[in-house]
């Protein structure tokens, strides 16, 4: 009997509704966490592992020496490298360097294994492909991305150097 | 030999007196690190990496240079030993560059491996490292001399194994450099073995430079196809592409070595202009087509020509390097169609013993015995350029025994000859007969009246007599006939003489053959006088007749008779005039494009399975290491399908193993048919005939070698046929 009366009063006086509205009201005035992507972006760590890039030296020479450690360490077998002697100076260079982004799991092992800081992962994480096969990043594409983000990449590697 | 009891790491071992600690440890599977020690080379003890702790000795001692003694207790892991090794490693790493990521040896480097165990993670050395200028050793070996740790294995290899001191150390202390003294390339035909010997990345293979890392490679065992020894190799390949070929240890054949020819010939397959699709020539233009069309075309033409002439006007020339299975199927097809014109001996002039059903061809003793000979008589043998690894064995025997030669040309020996005769080419058999005469004079009672009569006109001199003495006196002696002996117009006489001298002096004898599978081809029946395993056959035309007479149709399998036969000009003319030339080839170039009417792409060596029978009669089967590219098919499959198209019986093989087993079964039933050679005609020294030494040259022996780019760039490729043809006139 008592239980029924309590139930009736609760419904009649809209107490549950008011309780809910109170939560809404509280959140209305609290600090907002929603990010207005793409106008706004979350802060990123210098160790962020996004889209790959191949870096070059300031004089334009590619860093990669075709040691193939990244290919060997890649757990997803996403990297394919072919190497050879460069005609012009006889140095060891890649003739093909491809990363299949569909295979890549963004573990960052390639970056860690690289003895010359050539293959790196940039802070870029939003990209799309429109054609079949475009997910395969060729050497040219990777070098281009490297040039585009060189300033940021150099800074990130610098900041992380003391922990390596 | 006496035995001593020693103990290594608590393991009780029995060792031969005089053996070194490292040998005993290796046999017992106890690993002692080393750089300069190699079981095939002398002890240098200059790397000091193999330090071990021997009880009762105050300091650690090098295991490679310390002979075992009774009761020795050796520890390889005590602080004394390990400290010594760590110190050695620190010194070695002082001047070694930190360029492992760009080094071809990275991943299979002895220094890299050992530095993990014995190196410090941080170097104490802050001074400048030394840099050494790289030497240009030719198109086969690339150098990074800064990486050299001066183990001197390459120096000792040249000095001890090859007998040509090409590499050496100059300078002292920090200024020591390994090089060729004066700028020169490595010219020896086994030079690339120093690539395998080098424990670091100072000497690496130039053709495969930077192409692959050690961990990417897959390894498939195979058999090399360019000389009659049948060297065992491992083919290293990556994603279906052959990257390099390295020796596979086989003490009975190639020990741990490999000739440059066998090592780098793979380049023809990877970089050569390959025929990737069957092609038919229509109105003078080559047109690609499918297999069905090409095989039907070949079948119709063969049927037409063979049918019209009762098999007289069609002939098959089989390459020296064809597998036994291919030869067997080729002769099975031809004989099934009633044609007996099949031969592989395009470099033979004397076919007078073709009615003898001898199956075996080559050596009548184990190859390994060559190194134990007290006396070796070489007749017309240019071993260095024809069977490079056999020379290494003969050279070993000259350490205690004698080597003698009857050669009509300057053989460029890498060992000392005690006696040498350089007859004019047409007097080769006469000179050899003089040796028999000298032997006969000493063994008068053992000789038959017939031979006495045969020898009646032959006079021997002091040199012949001394040669005979050596052969009689030696406990183990042999007579080795070279490839030229088989090319000589009196080849059968020379063979008979070899047999007779061997019999009288209690020596062993044998002859070397051109190509890698002469024994197999003969056994498979790819000769006009006998079918497989010496079976009866109607006598067909031999290679000389086929190439000179001009037939209407030819089947050319894996060879270019217009280049490599003794009758190349006639062959070219006759091929051009023939109605139909069916070529089974791996390559889409050369004069074959002019004279062939249909080209069927066959898989090259390392791309097909098969069997080679070496000079000693060892059957060595191998599987394909890599798949053939494009529409290329193994030749045995092509021949099988061709057999089916002709509706011949017994062509339902599913693998090359079935073909081999079929042949093997027949061989086991018939066995080695040894028919004694009949006495040849009496020699006439006054008759002068042409017997030119038309050497193919070290790097021109077969289609594959001729297309191996790196080999063709070597000095030997251009100078060798010239230097070898220095025939005495």
XYZ file of C-alpha atoms in Angstrom, chain A residues 65 67-68 71-72 80-85 90-92 115, chain B residues 100-104 206 209-213 215-216 238-239:
30
model
C 70.002 3.539 -47.356
C 69.075 -1.544 -45.118
C 65.642 -3.189 -45.136
C 60.824 -4.441 -43.961
C 62.186 -7.152 -41.699
C 58.185 -3.982 -49.765
C 61.678 -2.848 -50.676
C 63.890 -3.525 -53.614
C 67.407 -2.215 -53.568
C 70.333 -1.792 -55.852
C 73.377 0.230 -56.709
C 77.355 3.664 -56.654
C 75.644 4.118 -53.310
C 73.132 1.755 -51.837
C 69.164 3.610 -38.309
C 76.298 -2.697 -41.069
C 73.040 -1.268 -42.478
C 74.610 -0.705 -45.888
C 76.882 -3.745 -45.824
C 75.974 -6.726 -47.958
C 79.510 -7.525 -57.344
C 75.615 -6.047 -54.770
C 72.947 -4.416 -52.574
C 70.247 -6.607 -54.081
C 69.129 -8.508 -51.010
C 69.788 -9.042 -47.347
C 67.484 -12.850 -44.046
C 65.318 -12.407 -47.130
C 64.093 -14.029 -53.173
C 60.558 -13.671 -54.499
